[in-house]
CSV table of C-alpha atoms in Angstrom, one decimal:
chain,number,residue,atom,x,y,z
A,1,UNK,CA,35.7,86.6,-83.0
A,2,UNK,CA,32.8,88.5,-84.8
A,3,UNK,CA,29.7,88.9,-82.6
A,4,UNK,CA,26.6,86.8,-83.4
A,5,UNK,CA,23.8,88.7,-85.0
A,6,UNK,CA,21.7,88.5,-81.8
A,7,UNK,CA,24.6,90.0,-79.6
A,8,UNK,CA,25.7,92.8,-81.8
A,9,UNK,CA,22.0,93.9,-82.3
A,10,UNK,CA,21.8,94.0,-78.6
A,11,UNK,CA,25.0,95.9,-78.5
A,12,UNK,CA,23.9,98.2,-81.0
A,13,UNK,CA,20.9,99.1,-78.8
A,14,UNK,CA,18.6,98.2,-81.6
A,15,UNK,CA,18.9,99.2,-84.1
A,16,UNK,CA,12.1,87.0,-117.1
A,17,UNK,CA,11.0,90.3,-115.9
A,18,UNK,CA,7.6,92.1,-117.4
A,19,UNK,CA,8.6,95.7,-117.0
A,20,UNK,CA,5.5,97.8,-117.2
A,21,UNK,CA,5.1,100.3,-119.8
A,22,UNK,CA,8.6,100.0,-121.0
A,23,UNK,CA,11.1,97.8,-122.5
A,24,UNK,CA,14.9,97.4,-121.5
A,25,UNK,CA,15.6,98.5,-125.2
A,26,UNK,CA,13.7,101.7,-125.1
A,27,UNK,CA,15.4,102.4,-121.9
A,28,UNK,CA,18.8,102.2,-123.3
A,29,UNK,CA,18.1,104.4,-126.1
A,30,UNK,CA,16.4,106.7,-123.8
A,31,UNK,CA,19.4,106.7,-121.5
A,32,UNK,CA,22.0,107.0,-124.7
A,33,UNK,CA,20.5,110.0,-126.2
A,34,UNK,CA,19.9,111.8,-122.9
A,35,UNK,CA,23.6,111.2,-121.6
A,36,UNK,CA,24.9,112.1,-125.0
A,37,UNK,CA,23.4,115.7,-124.6
A,38,UNK,CA,24.6,115.9,-121.1
A,39,UNK,CA,28.0,115.0,-121.8
A,40,UNK,CA,28.3,117.5,-124.9
A,41,UNK,CA,26.9,120.0,-122.4
A,42,UNK,CA,29.4,119.4,-119.6
A,43,UNK,CA,32.2,118.8,-122.3
A,44,UNK,CA,34.4,121.4,-120.4
A,45,UNK,CA,34.0,119.8,-117.1
A,46,UNK,CA,36.8,117.1,-117.2
A,47,UNK,CA,37.9,117.7,-113.8
A,48,UNK,CA,34.9,115.8,-112.6
A,49,UNK,CA,35.9,112.9,-114.7
A,50,UNK,CA,38.4,109.9,-114.2
A,51,UNK,CA,38.3,107.5,-117.0
A,52,UNK,CA,40.8,105.0,-116.1
A,53,UNK,CA,40.1,104.5,-112.4
A,54,UNK,CA,40.6,101.1,-111.4
A,55,UNK,CA,38.5,99.1,-109.1
A,56,UNK,CA,39.7,96.2,-106.9
A,57,UNK,CA,37.5,93.2,-106.3
A,58,UNK,CA,36.4,92.8,-102.9
A,59,UNK,CA,34.2,89.5,-103.3
A,60,UNK,CA,33.5,87.2,-105.9
A,61,UNK,CA,29.6,86.3,-106.2
A,62,UNK,CA,28.2,82.7,-107.3
A,63,UNK,CA,26.4,81.9,-110.3
A,64,UNK,CA,26.6,82.6,-114.0
A,65,UNK,CA,22.9,84.1,-114.2
A,66,UNK,CA,23.0,86.4,-111.1
A,67,UNK,CA,23.6,89.6,-112.6
A,68,UNK,CA,23.8,91.6,-109.3
A,69,UNK,CA,21.7,94.4,-108.8
A,70,UNK,CA,21.8,95.8,-105.1
A,71,UNK,CA,23.9,95.5,-102.2
A,72,UNK,CA,23.1,96.3,-98.6
A,73,UNK,CA,25.4,95.9,-95.4
A,74,UNK,CA,23.9,94.7,-92.2
A,75,UNK,CA,25.3,97.3,-89.6
A,76,UNK,CA,24.8,94.6,-86.7
A,77,UNK,CA,27.6,92.2,-88.2
A,78,UNK,CA,29.2,93.6,-91.3
A,79,UNK,CA,27.9,91.0,-93.6
A,80,UNK,CA,26.9,92.3,-97.3
A,81,UNK,CA,23.8,91.1,-99.1
A,82,UNK,CA,23.6,91.2,-102.9
A,83,UNK,CA,20.5,90.7,-104.8
A,84,UNK,CA,20.3,88.9,-108.2
A,85,UNK,CA,18.5,90.8,-110.9
A,86,UNK,CA,19.1,87.5,-113.3
A,87,UNK,CA,18.0,85.0,-110.9
A,88,UNK,CA,16.2,86.4,-108.0
A,89,UNK,CA,18.7,85.1,-105.4
A,90,UNK,CA,20.1,86.8,-102.6
A,91,UNK,CA,23.7,86.1,-101.5
A,92,UNK,CA,25.7,87.0,-98.5
A,93,UNK,CA,29.3,88.2,-98.0
A,94,UNK,CA,30.2,87.6,-94.3
A,95,UNK,CA,32.3,90.1,-93.0
A,96,UNK,CA,36.2,89.5,-93.7
A,97,UNK,CA,35.2,87.1,-96.4
A,98,UNK,CA,36.0,87.8,-100.2
A,99,UNK,CA,33.5,85.0,-101.3
A,100,UNK,CA,29.8,85.0,-101.1
A,101,UNK,CA,27.3,82.6,-100.2
A,102,UNK,CA,23.8,81.6,-100.8
A,103,UNK,CA,21.4,83.2,-98.4
A,104,UNK,CA,18.2,82.9,-100.3
A,105,UNK,CA,18.5,80.7,-103.6
A,106,UNK,CA,17.2,81.7,-107.0
A,107,UNK,CA,13.4,80.9,-107.1
A,108,UNK,CA,12.7,81.8,-103.4
A,109,UNK,CA,8.9,82.5,-103.2
A,110,UNK,CA,8.6,82.4,-106.9
A,111,UNK,CA,11.0,85.3,-107.6
A,112,UNK,CA,13.0,85.2,-110.6
A,113,UNK,CA,14.8,88.9,-110.5
A,114,UNK,CA,15.4,91.0,-107.6
A,115,UNK,CA,15.8,94.6,-107.2
A,116,UNK,CA,16.4,97.0,-104.5
A,117,UNK,CA,17.7,95.6,-100.7
A,118,UNK,CA,17.5,97.3,-97.1
A,119,UNK,CA,18.2,96.2,-93.8
A,120,UNK,CA,15.9,97.1,-90.7
A,121,UNK,CA,17.1,95.4,-87.4
A,122,UNK,CA,16.5,91.9,-88.4
A,123,UNK,CA,14.7,92.5,-91.3
A,124,UNK,CA,15.7,92.1,-94.8
A,125,UNK,CA,13.4,93.9,-97.5
A,126,UNK,CA,13.8,92.5,-100.9
A,127,UNK,CA,11.9,94.3,-103.6
A,128,UNK,CA,11.2,92.7,-107.3
A,129,UNK,CA,9.4,94.1,-110.0
A,130,UNK,CA,5.9,92.6,-108.6
A,131,UNK,CA,6.1,94.0,-105.2
A,132,UNK,CA,8.2,93.5,-101.7
A,133,UNK,CA,9.1,90.4,-99.7
A,134,UNK,CA,10.6,91.0,-96.0
A,135,UNK,CA,12.5,88.0,-94.3
A,136,UNK,CA,14.2,87.5,-90.9
A,137,UNK,CA,18.0,87.6,-91.5
A,138,UNK,CA,17.9,85.1,-88.3
A,139,UNK,CA,15.6,82.6,-89.6
A,140,UNK,CA,15.4,83.2,-93.3
A,141,UNK,CA,11.7,83.0,-93.0
A,142,UNK,CA,9.3,85.4,-94.8
A,143,UNK,CA,7.6,87.9,-92.5
A,144,UNK,CA,5.6,89.8,-95.0
A,145,UNK,CA,4.8,90.2,-98.7
A,146,UNK,CA,3.3,93.0,-100.5
A,147,UNK,CA,2.1,92.8,-104.2
A,148,UNK,CA,2.2,96.1,-106.3
A,149,UNK,CA,-1.2,97.5,-107.0
A,150,UNK,CA,-0.7,97.6,-110.6
A,151,UNK,CA,-1.0,95.3,-113.2
A,152,UNK,CA,2.3,96.3,-114.3
A,153,UNK,CA,4.9,97.5,-112.1
A,154,UNK,CA,8.7,97.7,-111.6
A,155,UNK,CA,9.3,98.2,-107.8
A,156,UNK,CA,12.6,99.3,-107.4
A,157,UNK,CA,14.6,100.5,-104.6
A,158,UNK,CA,14.0,101.2,-100.8
A,159,UNK,CA,14.7,103.8,-98.0
A,160,UNK,CA,14.1,103.8,-94.4
A,161,UNK,CA,12.9,106.6,-92.3
A,162,UNK,CA,14.0,106.7,-88.2
A,163,UNK,CA,10.9,104.6,-87.1
A,164,UNK,CA,11.4,101.8,-89.8
A,165,UNK,CA,9.3,102.6,-92.4
A,166,UNK,CA,10.3,102.0,-95.9
A,167,UNK,CA,9.4,103.8,-98.9
A,168,UNK,CA,10.0,102.5,-102.2
A,169,UNK,CA,10.1,103.7,-106.0
A,170,UNK,CA,8.1,102.3,-108.9
A,171,UNK,CA,10.1,103.0,-112.1
A,172,UNK,CA,7.0,102.2,-114.3
A,173,UNK,CA,4.2,104.2,-112.1
A,174,UNK,CA,4.1,107.6,-110.5
A,175,UNK,CA,3.7,106.7,-106.8
A,176,UNK,CA,6.2,106.1,-103.9
A,177,UNK,CA,5.1,103.2,-101.7
A,178,UNK,CA,5.0,103.3,-98.0
A,179,UNK,CA,5.2,100.3,-95.5
A,180,UNK,CA,5.3,100.8,-92.0
A,181,UNK,CA,6.4,98.3,-89.3
A,182,UNK,CA,2.8,98.3,-88.1
A,183,UNK,CA,1.9,96.9,-91.8
A,184,UNK,CA,4.2,94.0,-91.4
A,185,UNK,CA,3.1,93.2,-87.9
A,186,UNK,CA,-0.4,93.2,-89.5
A,187,UNK,CA,0.5,90.9,-92.2
A,188,UNK,CA,1.5,88.6,-89.5
A,189,UNK,CA,-1.9,88.3,-87.9
A,190,UNK,CA,-3.8,87.7,-91.1
A,191,UNK,CA,-4.8,84.6,-92.2
A,192,UNK,CA,-3.6,82.9,-95.4
A,193,UNK,CA,-6.2,83.9,-97.7
A,194,UNK,CA,-6.0,87.4,-96.6
A,195,UNK,CA,-2.4,87.7,-96.8
A,196,UNK,CA,-2.3,87.0,-100.5
A,197,UNK,CA,-4.5,90.0,-100.7
A,198,UNK,CA,-2.0,92.4,-99.2
A,199,UNK,CA,-0.9,95.2,-101.5
A,200,UNK,CA,1.7,97.9,-101.4
A,201,UNK,CA,0.3,100.9,-99.9
A,202,UNK,CA,0.6,104.3,-101.8
A,203,UNK,CA,2.4,107.0,-99.6
A,204,UNK,CA,2.8,109.6,-102.3
A,205,UNK,CA,0.9,110.0,-105.8
A,206,UNK,CA,3.6,111.9,-108.0
A,207,UNK,CA,1.1,113.0,-110.3
A,208,UNK,CA,0.9,116.9,-110.6
A,209,UNK,CA,4.1,117.0,-108.7
A,210,UNK,CA,7.9,118.0,-110.3
A,211,UNK,CA,8.5,114.5,-110.1
A,212,UNK,CA,5.6,113.5,-112.3
A,213,UNK,CA,6.3,111.0,-115.1
A,214,UNK,CA,6.8,112.7,-118.4
A,215,UNK,CA,8.3,109.4,-120.1
A,216,UNK,CA,6.3,106.2,-120.3
A,217,UNK,CA,8.7,103.9,-122.4
A,218,UNK,CA,11.8,104.2,-120.1
A,219,UNK,CA,12.3,103.9,-116.3
A,220,UNK,CA,11.8,107.0,-114.2
A,221,UNK,CA,12.2,107.0,-110.3
A,222,UNK,CA,15.0,104.4,-109.4
A,223,UNK,CA,17.4,105.3,-106.3
A,224,UNK,CA,16.1,106.3,-103.1
A,225,UNK,CA,17.6,107.7,-99.8
A,226,UNK,CA,16.5,109.3,-96.7
A,227,UNK,CA,18.1,111.4,-94.0
A,228,UNK,CA,14.9,110.8,-91.6
A,229,UNK,CA,12.5,113.3,-92.8
A,230,UNK,CA,13.6,113.9,-96.4
A,231,UNK,CA,13.9,111.3,-99.3
A,232,UNK,CA,16.0,112.1,-102.2
A,233,UNK,CA,15.3,110.1,-105.5
A,234,UNK,CA,16.9,109.9,-109.1
A,235,UNK,CA,15.1,109.8,-112.2
A,236,UNK,CA,17.0,107.1,-114.3
A,237,UNK,CA,16.2,108.2,-117.6
A,238,UNK,CA,16.4,112.2,-117.1
A,239,UNK,CA,18.9,112.3,-114.3
A,240,UNK,CA,16.9,114.6,-112.4
A,241,UNK,CA,16.9,114.4,-108.3
A,242,UNK,CA,13.7,115.2,-106.3
A,243,UNK,CA,13.1,116.0,-102.4
A,244,UNK,CA,10.0,114.4,-100.9
A,245,UNK,CA,9.1,115.7,-97.3
A,246,UNK,CA,7.6,112.7,-95.6
A,247,UNK,CA,5.8,115.0,-93.1
A,248,UNK,CA,3.6,116.7,-95.7
A,249,UNK,CA,4.4,115.3,-99.1
A,250,UNK,CA,5.9,118.1,-100.7
A,251,UNK,CA,7.9,117.1,-103.7
A,252,UNK,CA,10.8,119.7,-104.9
A,253,UNK,CA,13.4,119.4,-107.5
A,254,UNK,CA,16.8,119.6,-106.4
A,255,UNK,CA,19.0,122.0,-108.5
A,256,UNK,CA,22.4,120.5,-108.7
A,257,UNK,CA,25.5,121.7,-111.2
A,258,UNK,CA,28.1,119.2,-112.8
A,259,UNK,CA,27.4,116.4,-114.7
A,260,UNK,CA,23.8,115.0,-114.9
A,261,UNK,CA,22.6,111.7,-113.1
A,262,UNK,CA,21.4,110.1,-116.3
A,263,UNK,CA,21.1,106.4,-115.7
A,264,UNK,CA,21.1,107.0,-111.9
A,265,UNK,CA,20.4,103.7,-110.3
A,266,UNK,CA,21.3,103.0,-106.6
A,267,UNK,CA,21.8,105.8,-104.2
A,268,UNK,CA,23.6,106.1,-101.0
A,269,UNK,CA,23.6,108.7,-98.6
A,270,UNK,CA,26.0,109.6,-95.4
A,271,UNK,CA,25.5,112.8,-93.8
A,272,UNK,CA,25.5,115.5,-96.5
A,273,UNK,CA,27.1,113.3,-98.9
A,274,UNK,CA,25.3,111.4,-101.7
A,275,UNK,CA,26.7,108.6,-104.1
A,276,UNK,CA,25.0,107.8,-107.4
A,277,UNK,CA,25.6,104.4,-109.2
A,278,UNK,CA,25.0,105.5,-112.9
A,279,UNK,CA,24.8,102.1,-114.5
A,280,UNK,CA,24.6,102.5,-118.0
A,281,UNK,CA,27.2,105.6,-118.1
A,282,UNK,CA,29.5,103.4,-116.3
A,283,UNK,CA,29.9,106.0,-113.5
A,284,UNK,CA,29.7,106.7,-110.0
A,285,UNK,CA,29.1,110.3,-108.9
A,286,UNK,CA,29.6,111.9,-105.5
A,287,UNK,CA,27.6,115.1,-104.8
A,288,UNK,CA,27.2,117.2,-101.6
A,289,UNK,CA,23.9,118.3,-100.7
A,290,UNK,CA,23.1,121.9,-99.7
A,291,UNK,CA,20.6,122.9,-96.7
A,292,UNK,CA,17.2,121.4,-96.6
A,293,UNK,CA,18.3,119.2,-99.5
A,294,UNK,CA,17.1,121.5,-101.9
A,295,UNK,CA,20.4,122.0,-103.9
A,296,UNK,CA,23.4,119.7,-104.8
A,297,UNK,CA,27.0,120.3,-106.1
A,298,UNK,CA,28.8,117.3,-107.9
A,299,UNK,CA,32.4,116.8,-106.3
A,300,UNK,CA,33.8,114.0,-108.2
A,301,UNK,CA,32.4,112.1,-111.1
A,302,UNK,CA,34.5,108.9,-111.9
A,303,UNK,CA,33.8,107.0,-115.4
A,304,UNK,CA,35.6,103.7,-116.1
A,305,UNK,CA,34.6,100.5,-118.0
A,306,UNK,CA,36.3,98.8,-115.2
A,307,UNK,CA,33.0,99.5,-113.5
A,308,UNK,CA,30.9,97.2,-115.5
A,309,UNK,CA,27.7,98.6,-115.5
A,310,UNK,CA,27.5,99.4,-111.6
A,311,UNK,CA,23.7,99.2,-110.2
A,312,UNK,CA,24.3,99.8,-106.5
A,313,UNK,CA,26.7,101.8,-104.2
A,314,UNK,CA,27.6,101.9,-100.5
A,315,UNK,CA,30.2,103.4,-98.4
A,316,UNK,CA,31.6,100.3,-96.4
A,317,UNK,CA,34.9,100.5,-93.9
A,318,UNK,CA,36.3,103.6,-95.5
A,319,UNK,CA,35.7,102.4,-98.8
A,320,UNK,CA,33.2,102.7,-101.8
A,321,UNK,CA,31.7,99.6,-103.0
A,322,UNK,CA,29.7,98.9,-106.1
A,323,UNK,CA,27.7,95.8,-107.5
A,324,UNK,CA,29.4,95.3,-111.2
A,325,UNK,CA,26.4,93.9,-112.9
A,326,UNK,CA,27.4,93.5,-116.5
A,327,UNK,CA,24.0,93.9,-117.7
A,328,UNK,CA,25.6,94.6,-121.3
A,329,UNK,CA,27.0,91.0,-121.4
A,330,UNK,CA,24.0,88.5,-121.8
A,331,UNK,CA,21.7,90.7,-119.3
A,332,UNK,CA,19.0,92.8,-120.0
A,333,UNK,CA,21.0,95.6,-122.0
A,334,UNK,CA,22.7,93.4,-124.6
A,335,UNK,CA,23.3,89.8,-125.6
A,336,UNK,CA,26.8,88.3,-124.6
A,337,UNK,CA,28.6,86.3,-122.1
A,338,UNK,CA,29.7,87.8,-118.7
A,339,UNK,CA,32.9,87.9,-117.2
A,340,UNK,CA,32.5,85.3,-114.5
A,341,UNK,CA,32.7,85.4,-111.3
A,342,UNK,CA,30.6,88.5,-110.7
A,343,UNK,CA,31.6,90.8,-108.3
A,344,UNK,CA,31.6,93.4,-106.0
A,345,UNK,CA,34.3,96.0,-106.3
A,346,UNK,CA,35.9,98.9,-104.3
A,347,UNK,CA,36.3,102.2,-106.4
A,348,UNK,CA,39.4,104.3,-105.9
A,349,UNK,CA,39.1,108.1,-105.9
A,350,UNK,CA,35.7,108.8,-104.2
């Protein structure tokens, strides 16, 4: 029998949407143009590509408006959580199950779209364009809420350092937010009126750095991961990778070879290996990071329409899993009707 969440944690020892400054139409055009340039440039690197790689459905998701965005596995239980960009819901796939269940219904706390999600202990962090909500996995109660300090924002993805501090990208504003466990504890001590004033603290202003935003009609920094000290983030439109040192705030560009990570969305890191879901490119890319995270080498780049616009990627029980968002079928990219049910799928060959 699978251990309860409390027992498992003890055994482990602890541990629509208004897009600011750009439109999805502009995003699609910018990505298509950039991707075409990089495809032409790397036409001779076909050994990185597999156009017919099959996917295997791991779990079916509920609803016809979900348009899944992010997925994260709970290390304590093996359960997988999936956010809905289309309706703001969070669904849970219990370990060993092939069917999701609703964990947080659409519209919870007024959320109509959900983006990144990460787990720290008993906390489930869920981002949406306007800010961050933190929930208890045990009680499903909201522990904290922080609004973005900008009128227009696109709070996107989340990464943790070793002390449980979360770093969040904003694809519409050149900042990285930084939320500590002390911030969450302080939120609980505030009276209701003061809680409503809570804002996402800015940890790093990217203006004047290599990661400064140079385009304002399409998304910028999106996926983000951490090794405990360094953050690695991808610019969705340009495909550029950046390293941010959390000790001193230094920002440097990561030089890498192979196909560019244009339309880079969710990232996942395991040791020196970095996986990138490239949603509009219908691709998943595996890279090896060099010393100090200053260089990277593309080891494998898989492209297939069967990926159905992958928005997030994780390594789970020996497989690489992606959310198949179908953003191009009635979602934010194009009109149409999605193939139901929405699903999480395993990708062969990575």
